Amino acid sequence: MRIGVLGGTGPAGRGIAARLASVGHEVVVGSRDRERAQHVVDELRERWGERVAGLAAGTNDDAASADLVVLATVWDAAVSTAAAHARQLAGKPVVSMANGLVKEGREFRPVPSPAGSLAAEVQQAAPGARVVAAFHLIPAAALADLDLILGSDVLVVGDEAARAAVLELVDGIPELRGLDAGSLANALGLEAFSAALLTVNLRHKGEATLRLEGIGPRRTP
Amino acid sequence: MRIGVLGGTGPAGRGIAARLASVGHEVVVGSRDRERAQHVVDELRERWGERVAGLAAGTNDDAASADLVVLATVWDAAVSTAAAHARQLAGKPVVSMANGLVKEGREFRPVPSPAGSLAAEVQQAAPGARVVAAFHLIPAAALADLDLILGSDVLVVGDEAARAAVLELVDGIPELRGLDAGSLANALGLEAFSAALLTVNLRHKGEATLRLEGIGPRRTP
């Protein structure tokens, strides 16, 4: 599948682009500045060689023209970026992986969204897009380190057809397991829980990954 | 420690009361109707015998006079129950374990709260209480089955001193691990994530429990 990453030069964008390329996808690393995207692709190729052969650099416009688009900007640019590419995003799966977050002392806190969640705001900004929220709980650095086996569960919510495509995308990454958590109404839980999880990381030693025990394969509806 | 359970006769209340009694606490099962509380205590004693020797029946007033109080009513009664006992709750740890939830078709969705979270509403209703939110992600039936080793992580948020007491309470239950997730601002994540987790349970076979991997013991601040 040809995948575009909007805001592909930041930590989340680099991480998801490298990881998806490493399992055989063609991935366009998009940026407002094409040269910056090329620089990131060169760096990733230098580090990972043939493992990221599917990476290509482009503008955000190039990335938005792919079959499936990941919105990987910093969180407070997610909505405006979706709005700027709304026409191209119409009809295709768009993955929102951001969550509004502030650091206050020794904790992270969720930033409330007037639409209920950042993903819902993205949906409003790009009404034709099939918005899905996923990948909030995997640290960008872990995504980017291809020698690291992730071993994590990824809750996926949003548009039904797009959700199925993203669950498949997740399951295609070794040791990740995609879990179907319903419609975009549940994006709030994924986004806000990220702040709690990051606070746990601050207050305990280490970097938490999510595992749910006690559940089996997805049921067909 | 003497623990009171407000709304102790519902599924969450029975579960947490039995589990806490089983590790040696004195637990007052509170109810608006004292006879109903006695009936529940009798049932739990019949099932678990000496393992729940610390259980006693009482009114919600009796439960609210304990050293630490768990608010275990159905979620839409949590705020009014806290308000009704606000005076007694002042100054002591009060654990909010509820989350606003509706079922729509094949999913659960979070109910938005005007205060940001149900726990924040509880805090507003009982301003002197040291409100903590915890235990959202453990199914009531699992809590109640004392033969079942829970094997789960419990994120705890809220008032600092009360949070420390509740983390200790959690760690005192075999195979539960208390994780410090910061102030009550992070109750939203715990509450809303519950809807996503319950939806995963509906859509996959089984009953999920939460495990975070990659983190170690709590740091001292």
XYZ file of C-alpha atoms in Angstrom:
442
model
C 0.000 0.000 0.000
C 1.177 3.547 -0.745
C 1.111 5.526 2.463
C 1.660 9.242 2.954
C 2.865 10.776 6.204
C 1.860 14.399 6.748
C 4.391 16.068 8.984
C 6.777 13.206 8.356
C 9.884 14.976 9.597
C 8.989 15.196 13.289
C 9.615 12.379 15.774
C 6.219 10.668 15.319
C 6.401 11.033 11.536
C 9.914 9.627 11.205
C 9.025 6.747 13.490
C 5.853 5.671 11.751
C 7.354 6.209 8.267
C 10.413 4.074 8.994
C 8.374 1.359 10.679
C 5.832 1.131 7.859
C 8.560 1.132 5.197
C 10.327 -1.662 7.080
C 7.377 -3.996 6.545
C 7.239 -3.384 2.811
C 5.046 -0.332 2.259
C 5.875 2.530 -0.044
C 5.887 5.560 2.218
C 5.997 9.219 1.213
C 7.556 11.302 3.967
C 5.754 14.617 3.559
C 6.778 18.030 4.813
C 5.859 21.617 4.113
C 9.496 21.827 3.029
C 10.407 19.133 0.488
C 14.140 19.496 1.139
C 13.616 18.868 4.793
C 11.702 15.694 3.925
C 14.582 14.604 1.670
C 17.039 15.208 4.473
C 15.006 12.976 6.812
C 14.715 10.245 4.182
C 18.487 10.400 3.604
C 19.106 10.070 7.327
C 16.748 7.119 7.676
C 18.320 5.413 4.629
C 21.779 5.958 6.039
C 20.755 4.377 9.312
C 18.580 1.513 8.058
C 19.661 0.929 4.465
C 17.567 -1.505 2.443
C 15.169 -1.979 5.331
C 13.589 1.369 4.467
C 13.895 1.066 0.697
C 10.240 2.069 0.303
C 10.744 5.586 1.654
C 10.452 8.603 -0.621
C 10.485 12.319 0.148
C 7.717 14.691 -0.869
C 5.680 17.692 0.048
C 2.665 17.332 2.315
C 0.638 17.577 -0.901
C 2.453 14.515 -2.257
C 1.856 12.654 0.995
C -1.836 13.583 1.018
C -2.264 12.005 -2.412
C -1.348 8.504 -1.184
C -3.891 5.682 -0.636
C -3.773 5.991 3.126
C -2.533 9.039 5.003
C -1.043 9.318 8.481
C -1.296 12.685 10.173
C 1.891 12.842 12.218
C 2.457 16.548 12.853
C 2.852 17.934 16.349
C -0.568 17.808 17.958
C -1.414 21.466 17.700
C -0.803 21.462 13.954
C -2.913 18.369 13.240
C -6.209 20.150 12.629
C -4.835 22.941 10.450
C -2.818 20.439 8.414
C -5.904 18.280 7.864
C -7.860 21.372 6.833
C -5.166 22.437 4.371
C -5.358 19.058 2.591
C -9.038 18.318 3.112
C -9.829 17.955 -0.590
C -7.128 15.331 -1.155
C -7.976 13.456 2.024
C -11.618 12.978 1.047
C -12.664 9.334 0.766
C -9.449 7.832 2.105
C -8.312 6.465 5.477
C -6.605 9.188 7.512
C -4.886 8.139 10.718
C -4.771 10.679 13.540
C -2.062 9.704 16.021
C -1.801 12.946 17.989
C -3.152 13.885 21.370
C -3.363 17.292 22.994
C -0.991 17.399 25.914
C 0.561 19.857 28.337
C 3.242 19.251 30.915
C 2.518 20.695 34.368
C 5.239 19.991 36.903
C 5.752 16.248 37.198
C 2.812 15.250 35.030
C 1.267 15.419 31.607
C -2.375 16.455 31.303
C -4.817 16.104 28.440
C -5.898 19.281 26.645
C -9.693 19.295 26.345
C -11.040 19.551 22.818
C -14.232 21.448 21.959
C -15.133 18.621 19.538
C -14.609 15.894 22.158
C -11.257 14.744 20.800
C -8.490 15.918 18.521
C -9.472 13.190 16.048
C -13.028 14.571 15.978
C -11.575 18.002 15.216
C -9.551 16.483 12.385
C -12.763 14.909 11.077
C -14.485 18.304 11.169
C -11.542 19.909 9.371
C -11.551 17.240 6.651
C -15.210 16.167 6.506
C -14.777 13.751 3.605
C -11.857 11.889 5.158
C -12.341 8.482 6.774
C -10.669 9.396 10.044
C -9.224 6.753 12.336
C -7.285 7.297 15.566
C -4.442 4.950 16.477
C -0.795 4.660 17.591
C -1.145 7.128 20.498
C 0.394 4.858 23.069
C 3.566 3.837 21.239
C 6.520 6.134 21.894
C 7.896 7.716 18.701
C 11.438 6.665 19.582
C 10.344 3.040 19.855
C 8.601 3.194 16.465
C 11.745 4.616 14.928
C 14.108 1.986 16.310
C 13.643 -0.832 13.827
C 15.858 -3.154 15.872
C 13.336 -2.885 18.700
C 10.479 -5.366 18.681
C 7.528 -3.245 19.762
C 5.408 -5.846 21.570
C 2.413 -3.603 22.102
C -1.333 -3.440 21.612
C -2.714 -0.701 19.380
C -6.324 0.333 19.939
C -7.896 1.546 16.699
C -11.097 3.613 16.496
C -12.956 5.456 13.762
C -14.681 5.049 10.410
C -15.570 1.392 9.963
C -13.987 0.628 6.572
C -10.905 2.692 7.313
C -10.609 1.091 10.738
C -10.476 -2.341 9.137
C -7.673 -1.152 6.832
C -5.713 0.308 9.746
C -6.185 -2.803 11.908
C -4.672 -4.778 9.035
C -1.824 -2.275 8.763
C -1.116 -2.640 12.499
C -1.274 -6.437 12.404
C 1.251 -6.347 9.548
C 3.890 -4.954 11.911
C 5.555 -7.803 13.839
C 4.504 -8.065 17.484
C 1.928 -5.303 17.239
C -1.682 -6.347 17.733
C -4.523 -4.176 16.478
C -7.583 -4.025 18.729
C -10.955 -2.774 17.511
C -12.214 -0.185 20.002
C -15.160 1.128 17.987
C -16.066 4.471 16.464
C -14.327 7.834 16.654
C -16.366 8.538 19.814
C -13.722 6.471 21.595
C -10.803 8.565 20.351
C -11.140 10.645 23.519
C -10.200 7.663 25.661
C -7.116 6.863 23.593
C -5.963 10.470 23.510
C -6.595 11.304 27.164
C -5.166 8.002 28.398
C -1.888 8.951 26.713
C -1.401 11.743 29.233
C -1.924 9.297 32.099
C 0.491 6.826 30.533
C 3.189 9.460 29.985
C 2.761 10.518 33.603
C 3.314 6.907 34.680
C 6.527 6.976 32.619
C 7.674 10.100 34.464
C 6.873 8.709 37.883
C 8.095 5.160 37.432
C 11.345 4.168 35.835
C 10.994 3.221 32.196
C 8.763 3.624 29.194
C 5.389 1.908 29.296
C 3.874 -0.057 26.467
C 0.311 -1.260 26.538
C -0.706 -4.893 26.738
C -4.227 -6.126 27.245
C -4.502 -9.648 28.587
C -7.508 -11.916 28.525
C -8.810 -11.214 25.036
C -8.654 -13.227 21.849
C -8.947 -12.556 18.113
C -11.408 -10.071 16.640
C -14.887 -11.410 16.088
C -16.572 -10.848 12.806
C -19.588 -8.641 13.521
C -7.548 0.193 57.682
C -11.310 0.745 58.095
C -12.793 1.230 54.668
C -16.337 2.257 53.783
C -17.992 1.397 50.473
C -20.767 3.767 49.425
C -23.210 1.913 47.205
C -21.707 -1.356 48.361
C -24.552 -3.557 47.163
C -24.065 -3.104 43.400
C -21.609 -5.178 41.340
C -18.660 -2.787 41.737
C -19.363 -2.332 45.439
C -19.617 -6.047 46.214
C -16.484 -6.721 44.242
C -14.270 -4.118 45.847
C -15.668 -4.815 49.339
C -15.019 -8.556 49.114
C -11.566 -8.077 47.613
C -10.480 -5.536 50.247
C -11.861 -7.661 53.091
C -9.967 -10.653 51.699
C -6.643 -8.913 52.277
C -7.412 -8.079 55.882
C -9.239 -4.758 55.892
C -12.347 -3.988 57.913
C -14.899 -3.012 55.287
C -18.319 -1.448 55.859
C -20.658 -2.320 52.997
C -22.894 0.747 52.850
C -26.307 1.119 51.276
C -29.182 3.551 51.468
C -31.025 0.499 52.805
C -29.184 -1.142 55.703
C -31.077 -4.417 55.325
C -30.015 -4.678 51.759
C -26.396 -4.181 52.841
C -26.828 -6.925 55.446
C -28.216 -9.227 52.771
C -25.165 -8.636 50.576
C -22.768 -9.196 53.479
C -24.588 -12.450 54.329
C -24.282 -13.616 50.730
C -20.595 -12.777 50.563
C -19.968 -14.537 53.895
C -21.830 -17.589 52.715
C -19.717 -17.722 49.589
C -16.304 -16.836 51.000
C -16.538 -17.619 54.730
C -13.586 -16.515 56.853
C -11.903 -14.925 53.839
C -14.292 -11.984 54.194
C -14.435 -11.920 57.988
C -13.788 -8.166 57.970
C -17.070 -7.303 56.230
C -19.824 -5.477 58.104
C -23.115 -4.041 56.889
C -24.134 -0.437 57.382
C -25.888 2.570 55.955
C -24.098 4.840 53.516
C -23.688 7.152 56.513
C -21.823 4.410 58.362
C -19.642 3.743 55.330
C -18.882 7.441 54.894
C -17.535 7.591 58.447
C -14.694 5.134 57.718
C -11.013 6.166 57.331
C -11.052 5.728 53.563
C -14.198 5.670 51.445
C -14.824 4.015 48.087
C -17.611 5.458 45.976
C -18.982 2.401 44.177
C -22.493 3.393 43.146
C -23.655 3.192 39.545
C -21.936 6.013 37.717
C -24.908 8.345 37.448
C -25.434 8.253 41.213
C -21.794 8.919 42.130
C -22.016 12.720 42.261
C -25.288 12.923 44.198
C -24.067 10.297 46.663
C -20.829 12.227 47.221
C -22.841 15.430 47.725
C -25.158 13.741 50.242
C -22.176 12.732 52.400
C -19.860 15.655 51.679
C -19.469 16.668 55.309
C -18.345 13.197 56.414
C -16.031 12.785 53.434
C -14.105 15.973 54.178
C -10.413 15.410 54.815
C -10.321 11.724 53.920
C -9.336 9.712 50.837
C -12.387 9.081 48.626
C -11.927 6.693 45.708
C -14.054 7.311 42.619
C -14.162 4.160 40.487
C -17.049 5.054 38.180
C -17.028 6.259 34.606
C -19.881 7.691 32.566
C -20.775 5.236 29.842
C -23.482 4.576 27.265
C -23.888 1.595 24.988
C -24.604 2.435 21.352
C -24.956 -0.607 19.139
C -21.782 -2.688 19.338
C -19.795 -0.207 21.385
C -19.534 1.678 24.621
C -18.909 5.407 24.518
C -17.758 7.820 27.199
C -20.284 10.349 28.509
C -18.682 13.793 28.512
C -18.611 15.551 31.861
C -19.005 19.317 32.255
C -16.262 19.235 34.904
C -13.840 17.283 32.695
C -14.362 13.951 34.436
C -16.791 12.264 36.772
C -14.089 12.283 39.454
C -13.803 16.065 39.077
C -17.574 16.313 39.539
C -17.285 14.194 42.677
C -14.591 16.575 43.909
C -16.890 19.553 43.269
C -19.739 17.802 45.087
C -17.549 17.019 48.109
C -15.022 19.873 48.105
C -13.253 18.829 51.298
C -12.721 15.217 50.204
C -9.326 14.015 48.995
C -10.616 12.502 45.777
C -8.688 9.806 43.948
C -9.769 7.908 40.839
C -8.828 4.233 40.428
C -10.057 0.701 39.666
C -11.902 1.692 36.456
C -10.328 -0.954 34.309
C -10.919 -4.007 36.490
C -14.211 -5.792 35.799
C -16.473 -5.959 38.869
C -16.989 -9.695 38.412
C -13.235 -10.265 38.502
C -12.873 -8.212 41.682
C -15.637 -10.257 43.290
C -14.178 -13.652 42.428
C -11.631 -14.110 45.197
C -10.339 -17.328 43.612
C -9.283 -15.314 40.593
C -5.816 -13.778 40.670
C -6.376 -10.373 39.114
C -3.004 -9.782 37.465
C -3.685 -6.211 36.445
C -2.260 -2.721 36.618
C -4.271 -0.043 38.387
C -3.590 3.559 37.443
C -4.258 5.884 40.362
C -4.745 9.657 40.053
C -5.804 12.443 42.392
C -4.968 14.222 45.620
C -1.330 13.554 46.456
C -1.578 12.227 50.014
C -4.712 10.219 49.272
C -3.131 8.852 46.104
C -0.216 7.500 48.119
C -2.674 5.759 50.475
C -4.617 4.258 47.573
C -1.450 3.114 45.778
C -0.544 1.275 48.968
C -4.049 -0.209 49.147
C -3.736 -1.450 45.553
C -0.268 -2.894 46.102
C -1.647 -4.776 49.091
C -3.859 -6.850 46.807
C -1.861 -9.776 45.376
C -0.918 -9.394 41.715
C -2.308 -5.891 41.422
C 0.224 -3.158 40.790
C -0.584 0.466 41.537
C 0.774 3.000 39.072
C 1.008 6.702 39.862
C -0.586 8.627 36.970
C -0.649 12.068 38.567
C -3.371 14.486 39.613
C -7.133 14.329 39.147
C -6.651 16.057 35.772
C -5.785 12.585 34.470
C -9.038 11.007 35.682
C -10.515 11.797 32.256
C -8.087 9.433 30.566
C -8.842 6.577 32.952
C -12.599 7.073 32.698
C -12.792 7.536 28.925
C -10.340 4.715 28.208
C -12.743 2.371 30.025
C -15.280 2.813 27.215
C -12.628 1.896 24.637
C -11.567 -1.132 26.677
C -15.145 -2.370 27.109
C -15.628 -1.984 23.364
C -12.536 -4.126 22.782
C -14.151 -6.735 25.062
C -17.306 -6.675 22.938
C -15.445 -6.959 19.669
C -12.831 -9.494 20.642
C -13.448 -12.627 22.613
C -12.764 -12.259 26.289
C -12.352 -9.732 29.031
C -9.359 -7.457 28.881
C -7.159 -6.560 31.804
C -4.529 -3.889 31.601
C -0.811 -4.538 31.771
C 1.861 -1.951 31.158
C 5.234 -3.356 30.236
C 8.573 -1.610 30.346
C 8.232 0.267 33.621
C 9.702 -0.310 37.010
C 8.961 0.710 40.604
C 7.695 4.153 41.569
C 10.337 6.798 42.018
C 10.332 8.953 45.063
C 9.709 12.526 43.865
